Amino acid sequence: MAIASSGAPIGRSPADPNVLVIGGGIAGLFCAYFLRQAGHSVTLVERMTIGDPRGCSSGNTGFVGIGGAPMAGPGTLGNGLRSLLRPDDRLAVPPTLDPDRLRWLLRLRRAGSQDEVRRVAAVMLEMKRRSLEILREARDSTGPGTGFSATGMVQAYKSPASFARARQAVPVAVAGGVPLRVLSPEELRAIEPDCDFDIAGALYNDSGGFMHAPDFAIAFAEVLAGLGVQLLDNCAVLGFEARDGSVLRVVTDAGVLHPDEVVLAAGSWSGALARQLDIRLPVQPVRGYAVTVERPRNGPRGPVHLVEGTVAVRALGDRLRFAGDLTLAGMSRSISRRRVARLVRTVREHLPSLTWDPKPQVWVGLRPCTPDSLPLIGRAPGWRNLSIAAGHGHNGMGLAPVAGQLLAQLLDGKPTAMDASPLRVGRYSIGSSERGER
């Protein structure tokens, strides 16, 4: 795939698109790109501006690369519930009587079995590998090349026991396609000469990189506009008119659209929009935090993952950002000082000599998460012209590029770049088996 630099609308009025993509985050942008490449006329609507700080594609660290793990794992839910008493847990699960959230938590528990984690991790690995190829081609083409960096990533381990387990797992990871290697203290110093780490050891992932959020999204939107995609930002979807399994009209605060096809890719807002069509998506907004400070002179130069604390750290020019944390608390974007303190404490434990402005910039975003950490991609069951591209979760930047490609291929009935069946929208349908029709 190569990002093209120009194009023209084909055959239809922009006000009457062949395909309407709802959502201007990284998921919606890649859906629009691949649909346009396939010859469709495409309109994309975004309730905010593309790159808006409130969006999940704006304030995070943008980490991509081959690796990572699903959110669910053995004991994940129990640890989340214990977070009510233990503020150091990465996942916080406040009490709730919301039936959708309780159902999602039950599915999260089932997704944490060892067999499920292995299955999901293999799918995620393939998706991330293909997404990385797409991003590298974008970087080398006339597209938003400055919005993506593939520099490699340090994975730091605080405790000797965790580092020993990680070292033992390296041969298996490498055999599975994850390019990891153990760093000696001298090699770590060569990669990060300014940093004083207080860790037991580190690995290096040669594929690791990051998108420059929100620069990549803003630049990519400009590429889409050049291709003939109509971009309507500050345009909220208010409702739908549907009949017999078809969406006939989409009502927005800028007017009414009559698309032939609709793609719902609105991140954490996808669930509420889908409910207007009596569809309950197994997607929950999971709150995450990012803290941005003036970059200390002894801060890291490249991306660093503090593995045990599940905190990502990366430089942004003259600033330093560290992000992480998971709070399952609905659509609220309120700031928990306790959770911010956990992030700060984790960074200081690994990089104790860092100092920064005592009043950092704190960002809160909502990650749209499924219980198994795989997005929902494809036709909504029972609908003739409605497709879903939602639930990319805390790995969204690394999953969205190939997910957009798969969505376009599925919509056109073409062979897919990889097996898309693990991503099907109906895998958690009511009445399906406990494993979600797998």
Coordinates of C-alpha atoms in Angstrom, one line a residue:
M1 CA 0.0 0.0 0.0
A2 CA 1.3 3.4 -0.9
I3 CA -0.3 6.7 0.1
A4 CA -1.3 8.6 -3.0
S5 CA -1.0 12.3 -3.0
S6 CA -3.8 13.4 -5.2
G7 CA -7.2 12.2 -6.5
A8 CA -10.6 13.4 -7.6
P9 CA -14.1 12.6 -6.5
I10 CA -15.8 10.0 -8.7
G11 CA -19.2 10.0 -10.1
R12 CA -21.3 11.2 -7.1
S13 CA -22.1 14.4 -5.3
P14 CA -20.1 14.8 -2.0
A15 CA -23.5 15.5 -0.3
D16 CA -24.7 12.0 -1.4
P17 CA -21.7 9.7 -0.7
N18 CA -21.4 6.1 -1.7
V19 CA -19.9 5.4 1.8
L20 CA -20.3 7.5 4.9
V21 CA -17.7 7.0 7.6
I22 CA -18.7 8.2 11.0
G23 CA -15.7 9.0 13.1
G24 CA -12.5 11.0 12.4
G25 CA -10.1 9.2 14.7
I26 CA -7.3 7.0 13.4
A27 CA -9.7 4.1 12.8
G28 CA -12.1 6.2 10.7
L29 CA -9.3 7.8 8.7
F30 CA -7.9 4.5 7.6
C31 CA -11.3 3.1 6.7
A32 CA -11.9 6.2 4.6
Y33 CA -8.5 5.9 3.0
F34 CA -8.9 2.2 1.9
L35 CA -12.5 2.7 0.8
R36 CA -11.4 5.6 -1.4
Q37 CA -8.5 3.6 -2.7
A38 CA -11.1 0.9 -3.7
G39 CA -13.0 3.5 -5.8
H40 CA -15.8 4.6 -3.5
S41 CA -16.8 8.2 -3.0
V42 CA -16.4 8.8 0.7
T43 CA -17.6 11.3 3.2
L44 CA -16.2 11.3 6.7
V45 CA -18.0 13.1 9.6
E46 CA -16.4 13.9 12.9
R47 CA -18.2 15.3 15.9
M48 CA -15.1 17.3 16.9
T49 CA -12.2 18.5 14.9
I50 CA -9.7 15.9 13.6
G51 CA -6.9 15.8 16.1
D52 CA -9.1 17.4 18.8
P53 CA -7.4 16.9 22.3
R54 CA -10.6 15.2 23.5
G55 CA -10.1 12.4 21.0
C56 CA -8.3 9.1 21.7
S57 CA -6.1 9.7 18.6
S58 CA -4.7 12.9 20.1
G59 CA -3.1 12.8 23.5
N60 CA -1.6 9.3 23.7
T61 CA 1.9 8.2 23.1
G62 CA 1.0 6.6 19.7
F63 CA 3.1 3.4 20.3
V64 CA 3.1 0.9 17.4
G65 CA 5.2 -2.1 16.6
I66 CA 5.2 -5.8 16.7
G67 CA 4.4 -7.0 20.2
G68 CA 2.1 -6.2 23.1
A69 CA -0.5 -8.2 24.8
P70 CA -4.3 -8.2 25.2
M71 CA -5.8 -6.4 28.2
A72 CA -7.3 -9.5 29.6
G73 CA -5.2 -12.1 31.3
P74 CA -5.4 -14.5 34.2
G75 CA -6.5 -12.5 37.3
T76 CA -7.1 -9.2 35.4
L77 CA -10.6 -8.7 36.7
G78 CA -9.8 -9.7 40.2
N79 CA -6.9 -7.2 40.2
G80 CA -9.2 -4.5 38.8
L81 CA -11.7 -5.0 41.6
R82 CA -8.9 -5.0 44.2
S83 CA -7.9 -1.6 42.9
L84 CA -10.7 -0.1 45.1
L85 CA -8.3 -0.8 47.9
R86 CA -5.0 -0.9 46.1
P87 CA -4.3 2.3 44.0
D88 CA -1.2 0.8 42.4
D89 CA -3.2 -1.6 40.1
R90 CA -3.1 -0.6 36.5
L91 CA -6.8 -1.5 36.0
A92 CA -9.5 0.3 38.1
V93 CA -13.0 -1.1 38.1
P94 CA -15.3 1.2 40.2
P95 CA -18.6 -0.4 41.4
T96 CA -21.4 -0.4 38.9
L97 CA -24.9 -1.6 38.3
D98 CA -24.8 -0.8 34.6
P99 CA -25.9 -4.1 32.8
D100 CA -23.7 -3.5 29.7
R101 CA -20.7 -2.9 31.8
L102 CA -21.3 -5.9 34.0
R103 CA -21.8 -8.1 30.9
W104 CA -18.5 -6.7 29.5
L105 CA -16.7 -7.5 32.7
L106 CA -18.0 -11.1 32.6
R107 CA -16.7 -11.4 29.1
L108 CA -13.3 -9.9 30.1
R109 CA -13.0 -12.6 32.7
R110 CA -13.6 -15.3 30.1
A111 CA -11.2 -13.7 27.7
G112 CA -8.4 -14.0 30.4
S113 CA -8.0 -17.8 30.1
Q114 CA -4.5 -18.8 28.9
D115 CA -5.9 -20.3 25.7
E116 CA -7.8 -17.2 24.8
V117 CA -4.9 -14.9 25.6
R118 CA -2.6 -17.0 23.3
R119 CA -5.3 -17.0 20.5
V120 CA -5.9 -13.2 20.7
A121 CA -2.2 -12.4 21.0
A122 CA -1.5 -14.3 17.7
V123 CA -4.2 -12.3 15.9
M124 CA -2.9 -9.0 17.4
L125 CA 0.6 -9.9 16.3
E126 CA -0.5 -10.4 12.7
M127 CA -2.5 -7.2 12.7
K128 CA 0.4 -5.2 14.1
R129 CA 2.8 -6.6 11.6
R130 CA 0.6 -5.7 8.7
S131 CA -0.2 -2.3 10.2
L132 CA 3.5 -1.6 10.5
E133 CA 4.1 -2.4 6.9
I134 CA 1.3 0.0 5.9
L135 CA 2.8 2.8 8.1
R136 CA 6.3 2.2 6.7
E137 CA 5.0 2.6 3.2
A138 CA 3.2 5.7 4.2
R139 CA 6.3 7.1 5.7
D140 CA 8.3 6.4 2.5
S141 CA 5.6 7.8 0.1
T142 CA 4.2 11.3 -0.5
G143 CA 1.9 10.9 2.5
P144 CA 2.3 12.1 6.1
G145 CA 5.9 10.7 6.4
T146 CA 6.8 13.0 9.3
G147 CA 3.9 11.6 11.3
F148 CA 5.5 8.2 12.0
S149 CA 8.8 7.1 13.4
A150 CA 10.2 3.6 13.6
T151 CA 13.1 3.9 16.0
G152 CA 13.0 0.7 18.1
M153 CA 11.7 0.6 21.6
V154 CA 13.3 -0.2 25.0
Q155 CA 11.3 -2.4 27.3
A156 CA 12.4 -1.8 30.9
Y157 CA 11.9 -4.2 33.8
K158 CA 12.1 -3.1 37.4
S159 CA 12.2 -6.4 39.3
P160 CA 14.8 -9.1 38.8
A161 CA 12.1 -11.8 38.7
S162 CA 10.2 -10.0 35.9
F163 CA 13.3 -9.5 33.9
A164 CA 14.3 -13.1 34.3
R165 CA 10.9 -14.3 33.0
A166 CA 11.2 -11.8 30.1
R167 CA 14.7 -13.1 29.2
Q168 CA 13.5 -16.7 29.2
A169 CA 10.6 -15.8 26.9
V170 CA 12.7 -14.0 24.3
P171 CA 13.4 -17.1 22.1
V172 CA 9.7 -18.0 22.0
A173 CA 8.8 -14.4 21.1
V174 CA 11.5 -14.2 18.4
A175 CA 10.3 -17.5 16.9
G176 CA 6.8 -16.0 16.9
G177 CA 7.9 -13.0 15.0
V178 CA 8.5 -10.4 17.7
P179 CA 12.0 -8.9 17.2
L180 CA 13.2 -8.8 20.8
R181 CA 16.8 -9.0 22.1
V182 CA 18.3 -8.6 25.6
L183 CA 20.2 -5.4 26.2
S184 CA 23.4 -5.3 28.2
P185 CA 23.9 -2.3 30.5
E186 CA 26.4 -0.9 28.0
E187 CA 23.9 -1.3 25.1
L188 CA 21.1 0.4 27.0
R189 CA 23.5 3.3 27.8
A190 CA 24.4 3.6 24.1
I191 CA 20.7 3.7 23.2
E192 CA 19.7 6.1 26.0
P193 CA 22.9 7.9 27.0
D194 CA 21.1 10.6 28.9
C195 CA 19.0 8.4 31.2
D196 CA 19.8 6.9 34.6
F197 CA 17.6 3.9 34.9
D198 CA 16.9 2.1 38.1
I199 CA 15.9 -1.3 36.7
A200 CA 16.9 -4.9 36.7
G201 CA 17.3 -5.1 32.9
A202 CA 15.8 -4.3 29.5
L203 CA 14.9 -5.8 26.2
Y204 CA 14.9 -4.0 22.8
N205 CA 12.1 -4.3 20.2
D206 CA 13.6 -3.3 16.8
S207 CA 10.1 -2.9 15.3
G208 CA 9.0 -0.4 18.0
G209 CA 7.9 3.1 16.9
F210 CA 5.2 5.6 17.3
M211 CA 2.8 7.9 15.4
H212 CA 3.2 11.5 16.3
A213 CA -0.2 12.2 17.8
P214 CA -2.1 14.2 16.8
D215 CA 0.1 15.3 13.9
F216 CA -0.3 12.1 12.0
A217 CA -4.1 12.2 12.1
I218 CA -4.1 15.9 11.0
A219 CA -1.6 15.2 8.1
F220 CA -3.4 12.1 7.0
A221 CA -6.7 13.9 6.9
E222 CA -5.1 16.4 4.4
V223 CA -4.0 13.4 2.3
L224 CA -7.5 12.1 2.3
A225 CA -8.9 15.5 1.2
G226 CA -6.4 15.4 -1.7
L227 CA -7.8 12.1 -2.7
G228 CA -11.3 13.4 -2.9
V229 CA -12.7 12.3 0.5
Q230 CA -15.1 14.9 1.9
L231 CA -14.2 15.7 5.5
L232 CA -16.9 17.3 7.7
D233 CA -15.6 18.1 11.1
N234 CA -17.6 19.6 14.0
C235 CA -20.5 17.5 12.5
A236 CA -22.3 15.4 15.0
V237 CA -24.6 12.5 14.0
L238 CA -27.9 13.1 15.7
G239 CA -29.9 10.0 14.5
F240 CA -30.7 7.6 11.8
E241 CA -33.7 6.6 9.7
A242 CA -33.7 2.8 9.0
R243 CA -36.0 0.3 7.6
D244 CA -35.8 -3.5 6.9
G245 CA -32.1 -3.7 7.9
S246 CA -31.0 -0.7 5.9
V247 CA -29.9 2.7 7.0
L248 CA -31.8 5.1 4.7
R249 CA -30.8 8.5 6.2
V250 CA -28.2 9.8 8.6
V251 CA -29.2 13.0 10.4
T252 CA -26.4 15.3 11.4
D253 CA -26.3 18.8 12.8
A254 CA -25.1 20.0 9.4
G255 CA -27.8 18.3 7.4
V256 CA -29.2 14.9 6.2
L257 CA -27.0 12.5 4.3
H258 CA -28.3 9.6 2.1
P259 CA -25.4 7.2 1.9
D260 CA -25.5 3.8 0.2
E261 CA -23.2 2.4 2.9
V262 CA -22.5 3.5 6.5
V263 CA -19.3 2.7 8.5
L264 CA -19.5 3.3 12.2
A265 CA -16.0 4.1 13.4
A266 CA -16.6 6.6 16.2
G267 CA -14.4 5.1 18.9
S268 CA -15.9 5.2 22.4
W269 CA -19.0 7.0 21.0
S270 CA -19.8 4.0 18.7
G271 CA -21.8 2.3 21.4
A272 CA -24.3 5.1 21.9
L273 CA -24.7 5.6 18.2
A274 CA -25.3 1.9 17.6
R275 CA -27.9 1.8 20.3
Q276 CA -30.0 4.2 18.2
L277 CA -30.2 1.3 15.8
D278 CA -31.0 -1.3 18.5
I279 CA -27.4 -2.7 18.3
R280 CA -25.5 -3.3 21.5
L281 CA -21.8 -3.3 20.8
P282 CA -19.5 -5.0 23.3
V283 CA -17.4 -1.9 23.5
Q284 CA -16.7 0.0 26.8
P285 CA -14.8 3.3 27.1
V286 CA -11.7 2.7 29.3
R287 CA -10.2 5.9 30.6
G288 CA -6.5 6.4 30.1
Y289 CA -4.2 9.2 31.2
A290 CA -1.2 11.0 29.7
V291 CA 1.1 13.4 31.5
T292 CA 3.2 15.8 29.4
V293 CA 6.0 17.8 30.9
E294 CA 8.9 19.9 29.6
R295 CA 11.5 17.4 28.5
P296 CA 14.3 17.0 31.1
R297 CA 17.9 17.0 29.7
N298 CA 18.3 13.5 31.1
G299 CA 15.1 12.2 29.7
P300 CA 14.8 9.3 27.2
R301 CA 15.4 10.0 23.5
G302 CA 13.3 7.2 22.1
P303 CA 10.2 5.3 23.2
V304 CA 10.5 3.4 26.5
H305 CA 7.9 0.9 27.9
L306 CA 7.9 0.5 31.6
V307 CA 6.5 -3.0 31.4
E308 CA 5.5 -3.9 35.0
G309 CA 3.9 -0.5 35.5
T310 CA 2.3 -0.6 32.0
V311 CA 3.5 3.0 31.3
A312 CA 4.7 4.2 28.0
V313 CA 7.3 7.1 27.9
R314 CA 8.3 9.0 24.8
A315 CA 9.9 12.3 23.9
L316 CA 8.0 14.8 21.8
G317 CA 10.6 17.4 20.8
D318 CA 11.1 19.6 23.8
R319 CA 8.4 17.7 25.8
L320 CA 8.2 14.3 27.5
R321 CA 5.0 12.3 27.7
F322 CA 4.2 9.3 29.8
A323 CA 0.9 7.5 29.5
G324 CA -1.0 4.5 30.8
D325 CA -3.7 3.4 33.3
L326 CA -7.0 1.8 32.7
T327 CA -10.2 2.9 34.4
L328 CA -13.6 1.4 33.5
A329 CA -15.9 4.2 34.4
G330 CA -18.2 4.9 31.4
M331 CA -17.9 8.1 29.4
S332 CA -16.6 10.2 32.2
R333 CA -13.4 12.1 31.5
S334 CA -12.9 13.3 35.1
I335 CA -9.3 13.3 36.3
S336 CA -8.4 11.0 39.2
R337 CA -5.4 12.5 41.0
R338 CA -4.7 9.1 42.5
R339 CA -4.4 7.5 39.0
V340 CA -2.2 10.4 37.8
A341 CA 0.0 9.9 40.9
R342 CA 0.4 6.2 40.0
L343 CA 1.8 7.2 36.6
V344 CA 4.2 9.7 38.0
R345 CA 5.3 7.3 40.8
T346 CA 6.0 4.6 38.2
V347 CA 8.1 6.9 36.1
R348 CA 10.1 8.1 39.1
E349 CA 10.7 4.5 40.3
H350 CA 12.3 3.6 36.9
L351 CA 13.9 6.9 36.2
P352 CA 14.6 8.4 39.6
S353 CA 16.8 11.3 38.5
L354 CA 14.2 12.9 36.2
T355 CA 12.8 16.2 37.4
W356 CA 10.1 18.4 35.7
D357 CA 7.6 21.2 36.2
P358 CA 5.5 20.4 39.3
K359 CA 2.4 21.4 37.3
P360 CA 2.4 19.0 34.3
Q361 CA -0.3 18.9 31.6
V362 CA -2.7 16.1 32.2
W363 CA -4.8 14.6 29.4
V364 CA -7.6 12.1 29.7
G365 CA -8.9 9.9 26.8
L366 CA -11.4 7.2 26.4
R367 CA -10.1 4.0 24.7
P368 CA -12.9 2.0 23.1
C369 CA -12.2 -1.6 24.3
T370 CA -13.7 -5.0 23.6
P371 CA -13.4 -7.8 26.2
D372 CA -10.8 -9.7 24.1
S373 CA -8.9 -6.6 22.9
L374 CA -9.7 -7.3 19.2
P375 CA -11.7 -4.7 17.3
L376 CA -15.1 -5.3 15.7
I377 CA -14.6 -5.2 11.9
G378 CA -17.2 -5.9 9.3
R379 CA -20.9 -6.0 8.5
A380 CA -23.3 -5.6 11.5
P381 CA -25.3 -8.8 11.7
G382 CA -28.8 -8.4 10.2
W383 CA -27.9 -5.1 8.3
R384 CA -27.5 -4.7 4.6
N385 CA -25.5 -1.5 4.5
L386 CA -24.1 -0.9 8.0
S387 CA -20.5 -1.9 8.9
I388 CA -18.6 -1.5 12.2
A389 CA -15.0 -0.6 12.8
A390 CA -14.8 -0.1 16.5
G391 CA -13.1 -1.4 19.7
H392 CA -9.5 -0.9 18.8
G393 CA -8.7 -0.3 22.5
H394 CA -5.3 0.6 24.0
N395 CA -3.6 -0.8 20.9
G396 CA -5.6 1.4 18.5
M397 CA -2.7 3.1 16.8
G398 CA -1.1 -0.3 16.0
L399 CA -4.4 -2.0 14.9
A400 CA -6.2 0.7 12.9
P401 CA -4.2 0.7 9.7
V402 CA -4.9 -3.0 8.8
A403 CA -8.3 -2.8 10.3
G404 CA -9.2 -0.1 7.8
Q405 CA -7.9 -2.3 5.0
L406 CA -9.9 -5.3 6.1
L407 CA -13.1 -3.2 6.5
A408 CA -12.8 -2.0 2.9
Q409 CA -12.1 -5.5 1.6
L410 CA -15.0 -7.0 3.6
L411 CA -17.4 -4.3 2.4
D412 CA -16.6 -5.1 -1.2
G413 CA -16.6 -8.8 -0.7
K414 CA -13.0 -9.2 -1.7
P415 CA -10.3 -11.6 -0.3
T416 CA -8.9 -10.1 2.9
A417 CA -5.3 -9.4 3.7
M418 CA -5.5 -11.8 6.7
D419 CA -8.1 -14.0 8.3
A420 CA -10.7 -11.5 9.5
S421 CA -13.1 -14.0 11.2
P422 CA -11.7 -13.4 14.7
L423 CA -12.7 -9.7 14.3
R424 CA -16.3 -10.3 13.2
V425 CA -18.9 -8.1 14.7
G426 CA -21.3 -10.9 15.8
R427 CA -18.8 -12.8 17.9
Y428 CA -20.5 -11.6 21.1
S429 CA -24.1 -11.6 19.7
I430 CA -26.9 -12.4 22.1
G431 CA -27.7 -16.1 21.9
S432 CA -24.2 -17.1 20.8
S433 CA -22.1 -19.5 22.6
E434 CA -20.1 -18.3 25.6
R435 CA -17.0 -18.0 23.4
G436 CA -18.8 -15.6 21.2
E437 CA -19.6 -17.7 18.1
R438 CA -16.0 -18.5 17.6

